[in-house]
XYZ file of C-alpha atoms in Angstrom:
639
model
C 3.934 48.965 31.173
C 2.220 45.322 31.114
C 4.797 43.170 32.573
C 5.402 39.407 30.423
C 7.016 36.543 31.558
C 9.367 34.810 29.376
C 9.646 31.162 30.315
C 13.315 29.148 29.005
C 13.148 25.743 27.777
C 14.912 23.649 25.711
C 12.249 22.658 23.462
C 8.269 22.044 22.885
C 6.198 20.612 20.891
C 3.173 22.468 19.181
C 0.217 21.885 17.208
C -1.811 23.899 14.959
C -4.981 22.347 13.531
C -7.862 23.745 11.725
C -10.475 22.443 9.111
C -9.292 20.932 6.325
C -8.910 24.269 3.490
C -8.620 27.014 6.971
C -4.795 26.795 5.793
C -3.677 25.371 9.537
C -1.177 23.847 7.652
C 0.245 26.609 5.893
C 0.125 28.311 8.812
C 2.523 25.594 10.454
C 4.870 25.106 7.345
C 5.771 28.677 7.352
C 5.622 28.995 11.585
C 8.530 26.060 11.289
C 10.389 27.767 8.812
C 10.836 30.916 10.855
C 11.801 28.572 13.401
C 14.429 26.326 11.255
C 15.785 30.239 9.928
C 16.341 31.115 13.784
C 18.629 28.408 14.210
C 16.246 25.942 16.147
C 16.456 22.221 15.344
C 12.820 20.751 14.657
C 10.879 17.501 13.281
C 7.462 18.298 12.085
C 4.433 15.732 10.951
C 1.583 16.227 9.292
C -1.930 15.957 10.442
C -4.118 15.243 7.470
C -7.994 14.056 7.299
C -8.371 10.479 5.349
C -11.148 11.843 3.154
C -10.779 14.900 0.584
C -13.409 17.022 1.177
C -14.557 15.457 5.114
C -17.362 17.063 6.860
C -16.507 21.130 8.864
C -16.106 21.293 12.095
C -15.619 17.214 12.878
C -13.009 16.161 14.234
C -12.342 13.530 10.978
C -12.001 17.306 9.392
C -8.920 18.375 11.763
C -5.812 19.372 9.257
C -2.830 20.625 10.598
C 1.063 20.265 11.745
C 2.755 18.841 14.517
C 6.030 20.840 15.062
C 8.468 19.839 17.652
C 11.098 22.859 17.811
C 14.410 22.058 19.995
C 17.532 24.052 21.150
C 19.327 20.917 19.591
C 20.525 21.119 16.219
C 19.473 17.798 15.910
C 15.604 16.395 16.349
C 15.381 12.789 15.047
C 11.150 12.047 15.995
C 7.540 14.077 16.739
C 8.726 13.423 20.589
C 5.968 13.351 23.123
C 2.588 15.199 24.495
C 2.217 18.825 22.619
C 2.322 21.325 24.934
C 0.604 24.198 22.674
C -2.286 23.382 20.286
C -3.513 26.193 18.420
C -6.996 25.158 16.897
C -9.191 26.932 14.826
C -12.169 25.588 16.507
C -13.039 23.052 19.669
C -13.914 20.335 17.334
C -10.541 20.366 15.887
C -8.995 20.605 19.305
C -11.417 17.384 20.043
C -9.704 15.348 17.383
C -5.960 15.955 19.006
C -7.614 15.654 22.738
C -9.124 11.889 21.165
C -5.771 11.247 19.735
C -4.201 11.530 23.194
C -1.500 13.941 21.378
C -1.700 16.853 24.320
C 0.100 17.101 27.849
C -2.156 17.471 30.921
C -0.970 21.261 31.323
C -1.017 21.863 27.536
C -1.952 26.073 26.491
C -4.308 26.263 24.038
C -4.829 29.103 22.028
C -8.283 29.193 20.596
C -10.976 31.371 18.030
C -13.406 32.830 20.686
C -16.310 33.267 18.041
C -17.398 29.378 19.052
C -18.399 31.007 22.298
C -20.986 32.970 21.290
C -21.850 31.516 18.011
C -25.762 32.085 17.037
C -25.441 28.272 16.599
C -26.079 26.841 20.132
C -25.006 23.317 19.230
C -21.566 25.419 18.935
C -21.433 26.738 22.111
C -22.310 24.063 23.576
C -19.432 21.436 22.297
C -17.244 24.771 22.746
C -17.876 24.818 26.877
C -17.640 21.626 26.565
C -14.210 21.125 25.110
C -12.739 23.620 26.341
C -13.655 22.891 30.301
C -12.250 19.515 29.481
C -8.944 20.638 28.686
C -9.607 22.777 32.054
C -9.948 19.712 33.940
C -6.712 18.666 33.433
C -4.952 21.749 34.246
C -4.696 23.157 30.580
C -4.846 26.549 29.998
C -7.217 28.130 27.789
C -6.032 31.321 25.649
C -9.020 32.680 24.003
C -8.564 35.093 20.992
C -10.889 36.484 18.661
C -9.326 35.527 15.476
C -12.107 35.264 13.115
C -12.993 39.234 14.516
C -9.548 40.622 13.850
C -8.762 38.634 10.338
C -12.359 40.134 8.980
C -10.667 43.267 9.577
C -7.716 43.166 6.981
C -10.137 40.562 4.811
C -13.628 39.834 3.765
C -13.352 35.968 4.050
C -11.482 35.152 7.472
C -10.674 31.424 5.401
C -8.063 32.984 3.736
C -6.643 34.950 6.574
C -6.945 33.472 9.702
C -3.950 30.706 9.334
C -1.354 33.952 8.991
C -3.156 36.002 12.038
C -1.886 32.739 13.389
C 1.912 32.349 12.191
C 1.711 36.323 13.987
C 0.493 34.760 17.599
C 3.377 31.842 17.622
C 5.730 33.951 16.521
C 5.278 36.375 19.516
C 4.770 33.550 21.880
C 8.028 31.709 21.134
C 10.258 34.866 21.011
C 10.974 34.613 17.253
C 12.203 37.848 15.308
C 8.898 39.544 13.228
C 10.783 40.651 10.588
C 12.219 36.788 9.535
C 8.289 36.104 10.390
C 7.962 38.922 7.540
C 10.418 37.715 5.066
C 9.302 34.353 5.849
C 5.653 34.813 4.634
C 6.969 36.794 1.614
C 8.963 33.401 0.124
C 5.742 31.521 1.045
C 3.501 33.834 -1.014
C 6.391 34.678 -3.462
C 4.132 33.865 -6.411
C 1.551 35.874 -5.478
C 0.924 39.835 -6.633
C 2.233 42.257 -4.532
C -1.200 42.827 -2.649
C -1.760 38.844 -1.715
C 1.612 38.916 -0.177
C 1.327 42.379 1.901
C -2.111 41.119 3.355
C -0.553 38.009 4.456
C 2.277 39.719 6.464
C -0.405 43.026 7.534
C -2.649 39.794 9.014
C 0.943 38.101 10.784
C 1.963 41.634 12.107
C -1.574 41.962 13.351
C -1.481 38.300 14.821
C 1.911 38.873 16.444
C 0.726 43.174 17.988
C -2.557 40.956 19.608
C -0.470 38.982 21.046
C 2.057 41.265 22.397
C -1.137 43.183 23.503
C -2.723 40.182 25.458
C -0.309 37.498 26.269
C 1.244 37.496 29.495
C 4.098 35.313 28.813
C 6.721 33.985 25.747
C 8.416 31.116 25.494
C 12.020 30.888 24.423
C 13.981 28.089 22.920
C 17.273 29.922 21.970
C 18.754 27.909 19.074
C 22.391 25.856 19.775
C 25.051 27.838 17.010
C 26.306 25.625 14.079
C 28.986 26.305 11.835
C 27.432 23.824 9.398
C 24.497 25.378 6.395
C 21.729 23.630 7.121
C 18.378 23.221 5.034
C 14.552 21.912 6.385
C 12.570 19.506 3.867
C 10.341 16.830 3.951
C 11.176 13.113 2.778
C 9.426 13.038 -0.038
C 11.517 16.110 -1.555
C 14.727 14.233 -0.266
C 14.046 11.139 -2.349
C 13.580 13.826 -5.024
C 16.683 15.741 -4.529
C 18.437 12.085 -4.073
C 17.255 9.934 -7.422
C 18.604 13.442 -9.359
C 21.721 13.075 -7.093
C 21.938 9.458 -7.797
C 21.796 10.148 -11.709
C 18.430 8.444 -12.217
C 17.135 9.669 -15.564
C 13.340 8.260 -15.554
C 11.002 7.973 -12.877
C 7.799 6.792 -14.096
C 4.621 6.447 -11.422
C 1.079 7.253 -11.022
C -0.479 9.384 -8.094
C -0.902 7.825 -4.588
C -0.968 8.933 -1.149
C 1.296 9.441 0.503
C 3.891 9.308 -2.397
C 2.547 12.190 -4.709
C 4.405 14.578 -3.355
C 8.205 13.018 -4.462
C 6.871 13.125 -8.015
C 5.719 16.777 -7.515
C 9.546 17.755 -6.254
C 10.891 15.706 -8.796
C 8.875 17.694 -12.198
C 10.127 20.499 -10.444
C 13.836 19.770 -10.915
C 14.083 17.063 -12.901
C 14.035 18.085 -16.543
C 17.102 20.685 -15.628
C 19.119 17.571 -14.729
C 18.046 15.879 -17.905
C 15.408 13.497 -16.180
C 11.963 12.837 -16.708
C 8.757 11.860 -15.237
C 6.152 10.165 -17.032
C 2.371 9.967 -15.153
C 1.652 6.864 -15.917
C -2.395 5.634 -16.765
C -2.354 3.352 -13.830
C 0.401 1.704 -11.410
C 0.468 -1.051 -13.643
C 1.392 0.871 -16.802
C 3.982 2.710 -14.615
C 6.277 -0.058 -13.618
C 5.993 -1.009 -16.876
C 7.277 2.004 -18.219
C 10.173 1.945 -15.720
C 10.939 -1.699 -16.321
C 11.228 -1.241 -19.943
C 13.272 2.059 -19.619
C 15.608 -0.015 -17.323
C 16.056 -2.561 -20.063
C 16.826 -0.115 -22.812
C 19.626 1.219 -21.007
C 17.892 4.172 -18.548
C 18.018 4.882 -14.991
C 14.583 4.175 -14.139
C 12.816 4.320 -11.029
C 8.643 4.445 -9.668
C 7.099 5.552 -6.720
C 4.043 4.144 -5.521
C 2.488 3.520 -2.072
C 0.289 0.751 -0.279
C -2.210 0.115 -2.745
C -0.255 0.808 -5.567
C 2.868 -0.917 -4.574
C 0.052 -4.617 -5.517
C -0.914 -3.078 -8.565
C 3.163 -3.367 -9.807
C 3.482 -6.920 -8.264
C 3.294 -8.831 -11.672
C 6.133 -6.331 -13.033
C 8.386 -6.655 -9.579
C 8.496 -10.638 -11.181
C 9.477 -9.455 -14.599
C 11.973 -7.234 -13.342
C 13.110 -10.705 -11.150
C 13.114 -12.601 -14.021
C 14.465 -10.754 -16.558
C 17.253 -9.646 -14.322
C 16.750 -6.210 -15.119
C 18.022 -3.442 -12.636
C 14.895 -1.532 -11.064
C 14.171 0.619 -8.156
C 11.147 0.740 -6.614
C 9.691 3.960 -3.804
C 7.400 2.371 -1.995
C 5.787 5.359 0.620
C 4.024 2.949 3.373
C 0.544 4.233 4.462
C -1.858 1.907 6.902
C -3.696 -1.360 5.068
C -4.840 -3.644 4.181
C -6.911 -2.367 0.892
C -6.769 1.175 0.551
C -6.474 1.302 4.344
C -5.691 4.651 5.875
C -4.487 6.788 3.010
C -3.003 10.058 4.973
C -1.657 7.376 7.999
C 1.828 6.246 9.069
C 2.304 2.286 8.966
C 5.332 0.444 8.378
C 2.960 -2.861 7.024
C 4.297 -3.625 3.918
C 7.533 -5.154 4.514
C 6.080 -8.811 4.115
C 4.485 -8.068 0.714
C 7.905 -6.335 -0.331
C 9.516 -9.644 0.194
C 7.580 -11.815 -0.749
C 5.198 -10.253 -3.024
C 5.371 -12.184 -6.405
C 4.966 -15.034 -7.818
C 7.239 -18.194 -7.234
C 10.831 -17.584 -5.573
C 11.581 -13.443 -6.482
C 14.565 -12.687 -4.543
C 14.702 -8.780 -3.665
C 16.878 -6.438 -2.318
C 14.857 -4.292 0.940
C 16.173 -1.532 2.568
C 14.542 1.418 4.780
C 15.837 4.917 5.542
C 15.558 5.813 9.456
C 15.540 9.555 8.676
C 14.460 12.282 6.116
C 18.296 12.906 6.091
C 18.694 9.334 5.212
C 15.880 9.744 2.329
C 18.647 11.713 0.587
C 21.141 9.496 0.280
C 19.467 6.081 0.084
C 18.552 6.154 -3.728
C 22.491 6.582 -4.712
C 22.453 3.149 -2.093
C 19.921 1.907 -4.378
C 21.086 2.529 -7.819
C 23.876 0.988 -7.340
C 23.124 -2.520 -6.070
C 20.347 -2.381 -9.010
C 22.987 -1.666 -11.613
C 25.543 -4.387 -10.444
C 23.387 -6.758 -9.186
C 20.531 -6.395 -12.044
C 17.925 -6.452 -9.602
C 14.744 -5.104 -8.248
C 15.653 -2.744 -5.099
C 12.942 -1.718 -2.913
C 13.339 1.218 -0.680
C 10.648 1.192 2.306
C 10.045 4.924 3.208
C 6.873 5.714 5.018
C 4.120 8.261 5.618
C 5.995 9.632 8.561
C 9.124 10.366 6.519
C 7.182 11.423 3.547
C 5.680 14.169 5.198
C 7.789 15.319 7.765
C 10.420 18.211 8.060
C 13.794 17.938 9.998
C 16.488 20.226 9.698
C 19.967 18.541 8.872
C 23.107 19.125 7.508
C 22.704 20.516 3.594
C 24.064 17.889 1.830
C 27.524 18.193 -0.260
C 26.302 16.994 -3.546
C 29.656 16.629 -4.840
C 30.452 14.130 -2.661
C 27.917 12.299 -2.943
C 28.668 8.299 -4.588
C 27.381 8.587 -8.166
C 28.034 5.187 -9.666
C 29.725 4.970 -12.434
C 27.772 5.896 -16.007
C 26.461 2.926 -17.985
C 29.421 0.786 -20.262
C 28.501 0.494 -23.902
C 31.264 -0.385 -25.245
C 31.248 -3.009 -27.542
C 30.508 -6.540 -25.839
C 33.342 -9.490 -26.376
C 32.183 -12.063 -28.530
C 30.055 -15.200 -27.109
C 29.304 -12.755 -24.012
C 25.338 -14.376 -23.436
C 23.141 -12.311 -21.812
C 22.721 -14.372 -18.559
C 26.756 -15.548 -17.987
C 26.172 -15.726 -14.454
C 29.590 -16.248 -12.157
C 28.932 -19.693 -10.048
C 30.338 -18.159 -7.231
C 28.633 -14.472 -7.162
C 25.394 -15.293 -9.760
C 26.194 -11.781 -11.193
C 26.089 -11.839 -15.024
C 27.389 -8.728 -17.134
C 24.311 -6.554 -18.397
C 24.260 -6.285 -21.871
C 21.250 -3.475 -23.203
C 19.765 -3.510 -27.029
C 21.743 -1.386 -29.435
C 25.107 -1.770 -27.891
C 27.647 -3.277 -29.981
C 27.280 -7.411 -29.568
C 24.870 -7.072 -26.927
C 21.901 -8.294 -28.929
C 20.298 -10.927 -26.961
C 17.266 -13.038 -26.057
C 14.868 -12.042 -23.371
C 11.810 -13.635 -21.399
C 9.872 -14.117 -18.446
C 9.808 -17.210 -18.736
C 12.307 -19.436 -17.502
C 15.435 -19.437 -19.483
C 19.174 -20.496 -19.551
C 22.414 -18.550 -19.940
C 21.195 -17.689 -23.898
C 17.886 -16.560 -22.667
C 16.414 -18.894 -24.257
C 13.005 -20.768 -22.696
C 13.628 -23.861 -21.012
C 11.477 -25.998 -18.566
C 13.574 -28.877 -17.509
C 14.058 -29.260 -13.600
C 18.020 -28.851 -14.234
C 17.834 -25.431 -15.462
C 14.969 -24.313 -13.365
C 17.399 -25.236 -10.437
C 20.081 -23.613 -11.890
C 18.397 -20.145 -12.924
C 16.550 -20.034 -9.142
C 20.342 -20.348 -7.758
C 22.386 -17.707 -9.852
C 19.337 -15.269 -9.146
C 19.431 -16.164 -5.336
C 23.106 -16.084 -4.567
C 22.983 -12.813 -5.639
C 21.896 -12.087 -2.371
C 24.261 -13.979 -0.492
C 26.825 -12.440 -2.371
C 25.521 -8.506 -1.552
C 24.800 -9.900 1.975
C 28.478 -10.323 1.877
C 29.506 -6.894 1.842
C 27.618 -5.787 4.364
C 28.484 -4.780 8.304
C 26.201 -5.862 11.698
C 24.013 -2.872 12.198
C 25.372 -0.270 14.456
C 24.191 -0.514 18.247
C 23.021 2.720 20.052
C 23.659 1.688 23.848
C 25.304 -0.644 26.098
C 27.387 -3.389 23.978
C 25.061 -5.983 26.389
C 21.868 -5.958 28.617
C 18.916 -7.010 29.557
C 17.019 -5.667 26.964
C 17.821 -4.703 22.837
C 14.880 -2.746 21.169
C 15.488 -3.926 17.106
C 14.072 -1.136 14.781
C 13.721 -0.513 11.155
C 12.610 2.878 9.120
C 11.649 5.994 10.859
C 10.824 4.482 14.822
C 14.556 4.698 14.864
C 14.467 8.663 16.507
C 11.839 7.668 18.906
C 13.341 4.038 20.101
C 16.828 5.595 20.632
C 15.311 8.378 22.831
C 13.126 5.780 24.594
C 16.561 4.135 25.522
C 18.443 7.281 26.570
C 15.386 7.998 28.819
C 15.356 4.360 30.218
C 19.316 4.215 30.346
C 19.014 7.101 32.957
C 16.182 5.539 35.155
C 19.355 2.499 35.240
C 17.839 -0.195 32.835
C 19.969 -2.073 30.746
C 18.604 -1.617 27.270
C 20.107 -1.065 24.051
C 18.410 -0.442 20.464
C 19.876 -1.097 16.888
C 18.179 -0.112 13.557
C 18.213 -2.391 10.538
C 18.715 -0.653 7.013
C 18.758 -3.467 5.036
C 16.109 -5.766 5.165
C 17.037 -8.300 2.121
C 19.228 -9.394 2.498
C 19.558 -9.367 6.955
C 23.090 -7.825 7.793
C 25.311 -10.642 9.241
C 26.061 -10.942 12.878
C 22.365 -10.630 14.072
C 22.765 -13.839 15.830
C 25.645 -13.130 17.713
C 24.103 -9.567 18.682
C 21.101 -10.890 19.912
C 23.123 -13.625 21.754
C 24.286 -10.650 23.871
C 20.855 -9.646 25.580
C 19.063 -11.354 27.857
C 16.153 -10.596 25.633
C 15.121 -9.124 22.095
C 12.409 -7.236 21.104
C 11.408 -5.613 17.609
C 9.812 -2.423 17.725
C 7.134 -1.774 14.633
C 4.554 0.476 13.395
C 2.340 -2.993 12.057
C 0.445 -5.401 13.736
C 0.611 -8.034 16.044
C -1.488 -10.703 18.217
C -1.213 -9.415 21.805
C -0.145 -12.339 23.410
C -3.417 -11.474 26.621
C -5.908 -11.450 23.615
C -7.796 -14.440 24.031
C -7.581 -17.170 21.747
C -3.463 -16.432 21.532
C -0.837 -18.149 22.487
C 2.514 -19.561 21.007
C 0.356 -21.296 18.533
C -1.751 -18.976 17.180
C 0.311 -15.621 17.948
C 0.808 -13.271 14.767
C 4.208 -11.076 14.920
C 5.331 -7.614 14.080
C 6.383 -7.922 10.460
C 10.209 -7.542 11.459
C 9.761 -9.998 14.899
C 8.599 -12.504 11.863
C 11.491 -12.190 9.505
C 14.179 -11.835 12.506
C 12.658 -14.981 14.233
C 12.706 -17.219 10.779
C 16.182 -16.456 10.322
C 17.682 -16.498 13.991
C 15.752 -19.328 15.365
C 15.907 -17.464 18.233
C 12.530 -16.051 20.525
C 12.353 -12.620 19.686
C 9.875 -10.453 21.334
C 7.806 -7.502 19.550
C 6.234 -4.427 20.546
C 4.118 -3.525 17.559
C 1.120 -1.133 17.102
C -0.759 0.321 14.307
C -2.230 4.099 15.395
C -2.158 5.652 12.465
C 1.006 8.080 14.073
C 4.133 7.939 14.705
C 5.542 6.181 17.978
C 5.920 8.799 20.367
C 9.639 7.765 22.986
C 6.912 8.187 25.923
C 5.187 5.389 24.247
C 8.170 2.945 23.947
C 9.777 3.639 27.492
C 6.281 2.487 28.817
C 7.028 -0.468 27.134
C 10.317 -0.909 28.015
C 9.657 -0.563 31.499
C 6.338 -3.443 30.892
C 8.268 -5.448 29.871
C 11.206 -5.066 33.071
C 8.390 -4.516 35.385
C 6.485 -8.155 33.429
C 3.006 -5.585 33.180
C 0.204 -6.912 30.915
C -0.256 -4.756 27.920
C -3.967 -5.068 26.834
C -7.014 -5.547 28.445
C -8.731 -9.113 27.566
C -11.508 -8.988 25.879
C -14.391 -10.666 28.283
C -15.287 -14.225 28.553
C -18.508 -14.410 26.925
C -17.238 -12.570 23.929
C -14.370 -14.863 23.477
C -16.277 -17.794 24.357
C -18.869 -16.976 21.079
C -15.956 -16.487 18.593
C -14.326 -19.293 19.645
C -13.177 -22.023 17.031
C -16.110 -24.128 17.885
C -18.612 -21.819 17.237
C -17.246 -21.419 13.095
C -16.452 -25.613 13.440
C -18.596 -27.101 10.562
């Protein structure tokens, strides 16, 4: 009998990639569900081509998922280099090599059909790429995936992915019965014939691996007494919106925000909600502002360029003090930028993107679990402060999946129902409290709630006015609400020692990778800690005192900053990461930043390397040649 070695592991990272349209994402989701139902903690992130129909068999066509599965119940980020990659062709594999995504000793499972393909160009590239894997210490397992799939279906593109699920289910010692159950659920809306074919292909993949693979991995789950759920951030936002009591979501489809409205559309109506797809982004926020003005609890969801189009209506919401929540699922920019890639590039736009002085509340979830809860916070602030609240999610949270404790809906805080009781006589539409800037919200149709509303500067009666005194007063009252909110906040939580040599400051989805990097560095003896800032406007109190306890403070952000080693860059010209920019202005401290735009989430090892470089004072970039710097010096552009 053939002996199979079983390797016990605490965790592993698997990538599944194919040409777009070959189903690698569905395979990855199915395999991730098998692992989640087996009790493993996991975090996944999608690998998506930027083009809708990229040329097949190219690196630009690579589509799939990265899955980090662990013995631990809670996984907070995508992890470091991948240990296993299952590729449908060598160009999909090459895309991951070029992304520096794979460990040197990676195990590659690849369709062997390309080794003997009639097209010699494919043969050559297959040999070149697989040799490249072997040259770094990797292992290549060649599997006739297409050939085996064609024994069951006529079109391998409609079945190879399920064969792949079977291969991975065996490789990771998962229960084949659980695999069958997951696949039946995945195709539950299809015919019985389709379901049986999919299950049969997965079983065929499992049996093939059982017959030919010489080793298996085992990542035992840690028992948990809590019921768990697995979902992506956009689904969590949608369910969170329902739990928070929103009644209307008006949006225009845009990547990567669109799936949030799809998730809402599946459930919202059952809870009295309504999803409105407008003709464009401007109309979407216009509908949301109008609905909120009439007493409905409204939000709009968008991304990147859509946020830019919503700018003018943001100003209207601020000026009229109409409660509104905008969810901005950030992607790479500027312009249409990197539609399917990850970036935290919209903080400054959210903060300043409106004409004049337009104070707003900006908050950012740091995990998929937080995506569920943050809309309750956003709605509460929007209602009580009559303010625009922007929730900054990003593509890492939107498309990734995390296992976390099932939310207790009964304990999800829901703001009180809107007070529509008769309004006392003499109540004005902008009867600002001089201390807090707050005023009672009047709803059209509410007894005694009639008032004047205009986008022009106005007085307490809502009447347009242009004199200096009342213009100054209106600005002061709108701004004072931020200070009022700030008084209710707590300093951000600290991860690590209370004082030390280096404090990393992050926001949004980088939190998990930063904290893991801090753990790695502290295990090596470095005096490092981190903090994550959820409230970005207003900033929480106590930051200056917190920062003063560390020799150096450095933000870690997925946006752009100039490298101080770059030509022409000095303290007078350097542009900093966006949170760094804000914190330097607020604290007047010499805060540094580690800010990059790789289009993918930070790996903990990248941040760890930045920490070590900071302590060793290593250069972080290779300067451009002196000749290039001279050709593009300011002198060359001087008229």
